[in-house]
Amino acid sequence: MTNADLHIRRETAVSMAINTVLSGVFFLVAFGFVNPVPVWGVGHFVFDFWVQAFAVAFMGTLVPCALSRRALRSGRVASRPSSIRLPANLFLRSVVLALPAAVLSLAIGAVLFRALGVAHIDWNIALAIKLAFGAGLALVITSLALRATLAEAQG
């Protein structure tokens, strides 16, 4: 395994940990300890997938990619080839990944919870879903974004 691959694994793991904690904090801010958590409507559980996905994808791209560019420039990490191409501007790159993540997350959440036919969800289950979702989305988005970043020096 190259140091670039190790860098991607380490930074992705850090992003997953941070986004899991932040997902928990924002869950508490948004829903408090109200049990059960309402599922439908603006500001409720399903709608929050839009907000959470945008925030996780945006920050899971912007910060790790900025740190990785610095590591590339200093020689602490080597570049690696990748077929993933994203905008060079980190703000734009973050938006390009965050918007589709938010739209897809909201759509998938709405379809799943509509299929389940629930109007409320137990607080503990809602929190567990949001924590797992934050970690899982950070895993996918950060890894993808870092692969594109470490390939920049190749092209």
Rosetta silent file (secondary structure, phi, psi, omega in degrees, C-alpha in Angstrom):
SEQUENCE: MTNADLHIRRETAVSMAINTVLSGVFFLVAFGFVNPVPVWGVGHFVFDFWVQAFAVAFMGTLVPCALSRRALRSGRVASRPSSIRLPANLFLRSVVLALPAAVLSLAIGAVLFRALGVAHIDWNIALAIKLAFGAGLALVITSLALRATLAEAQG
SCORE:     score description
SCORE:     0.000 S_00000001
   1 L     0.000  132.375 -178.471    0.000    0.000    0.000 S_00000001
   2 L   -77.673  166.423  177.375    1.399    3.405   -0.985 S_00000001
   3 H   -69.183  -23.692  175.358    1.627    6.361    1.334 S_00000001
   4 H   -66.995  -42.903  178.110   -1.102    7.985   -0.805 S_00000001
   5 H   -64.652  -40.992  176.902   -3.430    5.067   -0.073 S_00000001
   6 H   -63.939  -39.216  178.168   -2.597    5.261    3.630 S_00000001
   7 H   -61.230  -45.817  179.709   -3.221    9.012    3.535 S_00000001
   8 H   -61.472  -45.328  179.646   -6.648    8.460    1.962 S_00000001
   9 H   -61.941  -45.903 -177.527   -7.542    5.825    4.564 S_00000001
  10 H   -65.361  -49.271 -177.973   -6.369    7.966    7.476 S_00000001
  11 H   -66.070  -34.600  177.109   -8.044   11.181    6.305 S_00000001
  12 H   -67.349  -42.273  178.006  -11.252    9.318    5.460 S_00000001
  13 H   -62.134  -41.586  177.633  -11.310    7.720    8.917 S_00000001
  14 H   -63.291  -44.460  178.749  -10.801   11.149   10.519 S_00000001
  15 H   -61.560  -41.590  177.782  -13.590   12.607    8.369 S_00000001
  16 H   -61.561  -44.536 -179.531  -15.885    9.741    9.346 S_00000001
  17 H   -63.702  -48.288 -178.726  -15.192   10.280   13.043 S_00000001
  18 H   -62.859  -45.333 -178.145  -15.669   14.051   12.862 S_00000001
  19 H   -69.897  -27.421  174.323  -18.830   13.794   10.767 S_00000001
  20 H   -67.588  -46.731  178.904  -20.284   11.165   13.082 S_00000001
  21 H   -63.053  -46.932 -179.913  -19.759   13.415   16.093 S_00000001
  22 H   -64.005  -35.942  176.183  -21.080   16.479   14.261 S_00000001
  23 H   -61.498  -40.272  177.297  -24.100   14.493   13.059 S_00000001
  24 H   -65.498  -44.120  179.546  -24.841   13.635   16.683 S_00000001
  25 H   -62.308  -48.031 -178.674  -24.427   17.224   17.852 S_00000001
  26 H   -69.295  -29.880  173.462  -26.645   18.602   15.103 S_00000001
  27 H   -60.486  -46.260 -179.899  -29.201   15.858   15.728 S_00000001
  28 H   -64.424  -38.125  178.134  -29.421   17.041   19.350 S_00000001
  29 H   -66.198  -44.476 -175.687  -29.713   20.671   18.250 S_00000001
  30 H   -74.340  -39.723 -170.788  -32.407   19.869   15.677 S_00000001
  31 H  -116.811  -10.929 -179.236  -34.437   17.285   17.600 S_00000001
  32 L    56.478 -138.435  179.120  -33.389   17.604   21.222 S_00000001
  33 L  -114.863   25.925  179.563  -34.667   14.735   23.308 S_00000001
  34 L   -70.566  123.766 -179.874  -38.180   14.736   21.867 S_00000001
  35 L  -127.669  125.677    2.185  -39.381   11.166   21.585 S_00000001
  36 L   -83.383  164.445 -179.951  -40.639   10.102   19.133 S_00000001
  37 E   -85.644  127.889  177.156  -38.988   12.155   16.379 S_00000001
  38 E   -67.438  139.293 -174.840  -41.434   13.403   13.721 S_00000001
  39 L   -90.526  -40.092 -170.160  -40.534   12.051   10.283 S_00000001
  40 L  -106.511  145.279  175.752  -42.341   14.365    7.846 S_00000001
  41 L   113.684  159.777  178.971  -42.216   18.113    7.264 S_00000001
  42 L   -61.312  130.817  179.684  -39.654   20.850    6.981 S_00000001
  43 L    87.213   -2.247 -179.584  -37.190   20.582    9.832 S_00000001
  44 L  -100.123 -173.230 -166.765  -38.129   17.007   10.636 S_00000001
  45 H   -54.836  -54.010 -177.622  -36.272   13.721   10.267 S_00000001
  46 H   -65.935  -44.268  178.819  -36.518   13.067    6.509 S_00000001
  47 H   -58.204  -33.236 -177.907  -35.972   16.715    5.567 S_00000001
  48 H   -65.274  -19.809  175.712  -32.846   16.697    7.733 S_00000001
  49 H   -61.176  -35.694  177.067  -31.208   14.218    5.336 S_00000001
  50 H   -61.003  -52.704 -177.169  -30.921   17.123    2.868 S_00000001
  51 H   -64.393  -49.054 -178.245  -29.218   19.367    5.406 S_00000001
  52 H   -62.182  -46.021 -178.253  -27.026   16.657    6.915 S_00000001
  53 H   -63.204  -42.222  179.106  -25.898   15.274    3.546 S_00000001
  54 H   -61.573  -47.777 -177.557  -25.006   18.712    2.226 S_00000001
  55 H   -64.191  -46.280 -178.619  -22.989   19.576    5.345 S_00000001
  56 H   -64.185  -47.025 -178.177  -21.191   16.221    5.560 S_00000001
  57 H   -66.760  -41.435 -179.573  -20.351   16.120    1.850 S_00000001
  58 H   -63.080  -53.617 -177.419  -19.285   19.779    1.726 S_00000001
  59 H   -73.934  -29.289  177.129  -17.024   19.638    4.778 S_00000001
  60 H   -72.901   -7.429  173.621  -15.920   16.059    4.026 S_00000001
  61 H  -104.598  -54.177 -171.744  -14.545   17.433    0.759 S_00000001
  62 H   -58.315  -55.118 -174.079  -13.310   20.927    1.570 S_00000001
  63 H   -69.305  -51.903 -179.790  -11.197   20.299    4.655 S_00000001
  64 H   -61.825  -35.697  179.441   -9.559   16.958    3.765 S_00000001
  65 H   -69.538  -38.874  176.599   -8.770   18.156    0.223 S_00000001
  66 H   -63.617  -44.045  178.104   -7.193   21.380    1.498 S_00000001
  67 H   -64.915  -36.817 -179.715   -5.076   19.411    3.966 S_00000001
  68 H   -70.496  -36.355  175.414   -4.141   16.910    1.262 S_00000001
  69 H   -62.759  -40.707  177.460   -3.025   19.623   -1.132 S_00000001
  70 H   -63.208  -42.558  178.942   -0.770   20.968    1.601 S_00000001
  71 H   -64.926  -37.416  176.067    0.604   17.464    2.215 S_00000001
  72 H   -63.629  -47.259 -179.173    1.231   17.035   -1.525 S_00000001
  73 H   -61.960  -36.746 -177.843    3.095   20.355   -1.759 S_00000001
  74 H   -82.964   -9.021 -179.848    5.271   19.540    1.236 S_00000001
  75 L    84.273    6.923  179.092    6.062   16.063   -0.071 S_00000001
  76 L   -72.611  -21.200  177.374    4.508   14.281    2.924 S_00000001
  77 L  -137.398  142.758  179.781    2.213   12.369    0.581 S_00000001
  78 L   -88.947  157.265  174.395    2.761   11.213   -2.981 S_00000001
  79 L   -74.953  166.380  177.614    0.338   11.676   -5.812 S_00000001
  80 L  -149.376  145.477  179.793   -1.553    8.707   -7.188 S_00000001
  81 L   -69.760  149.588  176.025   -3.399    8.119  -10.431 S_00000001
  82 L  -159.803  146.560  176.607   -7.180    8.223  -10.486 S_00000001
  83 L   -86.824   -4.917 -179.046   -9.835    8.465  -13.171 S_00000001
  84 L   -77.705  125.277  177.521  -11.927   10.722  -10.916 S_00000001
  85 L  -123.651  127.516  179.259  -11.920   14.312  -12.110 S_00000001
  86 L  -132.424  163.171  178.453  -13.504   17.114  -10.127 S_00000001
  87 L   -55.333  143.245 -179.203  -13.283   20.928  -10.325 S_00000001
  88 L   -69.814  -35.363  179.151   -9.910   22.267   -9.149 S_00000001
  89 L   -66.852  121.395 -174.457  -11.501   25.017   -7.051 S_00000001
  90 H   -65.636  -34.399  177.032  -12.106   23.405   -3.649 S_00000001
  91 H   -64.148  -47.917  179.600  -15.245   25.408   -2.900 S_00000001
  92 H   -64.648  -41.481  177.204  -16.754   24.427   -6.247 S_00000001
  93 H   -57.442  -43.212 -179.074  -15.550   20.825   -5.814 S_00000001
  94 H   -64.924  -41.205  178.636  -17.298   20.710   -2.429 S_00000001
  95 H   -67.433  -41.555 -179.857  -20.553   22.059   -3.874 S_00000001
  96 H   -60.818  -32.788  176.539  -20.380   19.665   -6.844 S_00000001
  97 H   -86.466  -33.152 -174.932  -20.246   16.737   -4.419 S_00000001
  98 H   -74.705  -40.939 -177.138  -22.584   18.175   -1.776 S_00000001
  99 H   -62.714  -51.831  177.769  -25.575   19.101   -3.939 S_00000001
 100 H   -63.585  -35.246  177.565  -26.144   15.677   -5.505 S_00000001
 101 H   -61.219  -42.064 -179.556  -25.463   14.013   -2.150 S_00000001
 102 H   -66.747  -46.545 -178.750  -28.132   16.194   -0.543 S_00000001
 103 H   -63.789  -47.151  179.702  -30.716   15.648   -3.285 S_00000001
 104 H   -63.912  -40.418 -179.472  -30.150   11.879   -3.410 S_00000001
 105 H   -64.212  -43.539  177.553  -30.172   11.570    0.369 S_00000001
 106 H   -63.349  -45.532 -178.288  -33.458   13.434    0.677 S_00000001
 107 H   -64.110  -46.219 -179.879  -35.021   11.418   -2.139 S_00000001
 108 H   -65.226  -43.252  177.550  -33.841    8.050   -0.805 S_00000001
 109 H   -60.439  -43.050 -179.744  -34.864    8.948    2.746 S_00000001
 110 H   -64.864  -44.060  179.829  -38.312   10.047    1.571 S_00000001
 111 H   -63.608  -46.167 -178.529  -38.858    6.892   -0.491 S_00000001
 112 H   -63.079  -46.750 -177.173  -37.700    4.596    2.315 S_00000001
 113 H   -74.773  -27.255  173.988  -39.737    6.227    5.037 S_00000001
 114 H   -67.334  -42.549  178.906  -42.791    6.542    2.781 S_00000001
 115 H   -63.449  -35.377  178.447  -42.496    2.812    2.057 S_00000001
 116 H   -74.083  -22.192  177.864  -42.251    2.127    5.791 S_00000001
 117 L    67.669   34.324 -178.591  -45.353    4.251    6.340 S_00000001
 118 L  -105.419  144.380  176.881  -44.118    5.848    9.550 S_00000001
 119 L  -104.497  -21.119  179.282  -44.937    9.303   10.833 S_00000001
 120 E  -139.939  154.747  179.030  -42.656    9.128   13.889 S_00000001
 121 E  -134.873  141.441  179.639  -39.485    7.261   14.746 S_00000001
 122 L   -55.822  138.516 -176.809  -38.070    6.316   18.128 S_00000001
 123 H   -54.902  -45.555 -178.656  -35.423    8.825   19.265 S_00000001
 124 H   -63.558  -40.498  179.086  -32.716    6.164   19.770 S_00000001
 125 H   -69.050  -42.111  178.637  -33.285    4.683   16.327 S_00000001
 126 H   -60.150  -44.837  178.343  -33.358    8.129   14.714 S_00000001
 127 H   -62.756  -45.888 -179.677  -30.049    9.049   16.346 S_00000001
 128 H   -60.116  -41.070  178.476  -28.446    5.750   15.330 S_00000001
 129 H   -62.895  -45.943 -178.515  -29.584    6.254   11.718 S_00000001
 130 H   -65.694  -37.917  177.663  -28.194    9.790   11.609 S_00000001
 131 H   -65.926  -46.703 -179.859  -24.847    8.722   13.125 S_00000001
 132 H   -64.918  -39.802  179.023  -24.475    5.810   10.706 S_00000001
 133 H   -63.690  -44.364  179.019  -25.542    7.980    7.774 S_00000001
 134 H   -60.222  -44.566  178.999  -22.992   10.684    8.659 S_00000001
 135 H   -66.367  -45.518 -178.078  -20.181    8.137    8.889 S_00000001
 136 H   -64.607  -42.723  178.617  -21.206    6.293    5.730 S_00000001
 137 H   -66.426  -40.164  177.015  -21.555    9.421    3.638 S_00000001
 138 H   -62.064  -39.247  177.301  -18.187   10.716    4.879 S_00000001
 139 H   -57.033  -49.913 -176.702  -16.627    7.384    3.901 S_00000001
 140 H   -69.871  -53.060 -173.081  -17.878    7.636    0.329 S_00000001
 141 H   -68.328  -47.334 -176.945  -17.477   11.368   -0.304 S_00000001
 142 H   -64.031  -42.712  178.659  -14.133   11.954    1.426 S_00000001
 143 H   -60.404  -46.675  179.269  -12.526    8.947   -0.227 S_00000001
 144 H   -61.431  -47.655 -178.449  -13.753   10.046   -3.652 S_00000001
 145 H   -63.948  -40.166 -179.693  -12.663   13.657   -3.147 S_00000001
 146 H   -69.368  -35.199  176.967   -9.213   12.671   -1.868 S_00000001
 147 H   -61.108  -43.588  177.772   -8.624   10.338   -4.824 S_00000001
 148 H   -65.246  -40.060 -178.753   -9.278   13.244   -7.168 S_00000001
 149 H   -65.578  -45.703 -178.164   -7.058   15.545   -5.117 S_00000001
 150 H   -72.421  -14.406  176.190   -4.086   13.203   -5.005 S_00000001
 151 H   -87.125  -13.628 -177.305   -4.379   12.672   -8.764 S_00000001
 152 L   -57.865  -39.054 -178.354   -4.109   16.409   -9.482 S_00000001
 153 L   -70.370  -17.555  179.604   -0.316   16.303   -9.374 S_00000001
 154 L   -76.005  -34.784 -171.213   -0.382   13.502  -11.976 S_00000001
 155 L  -103.347    0.000    0.000   -2.148   15.516  -14.642 S_00000001
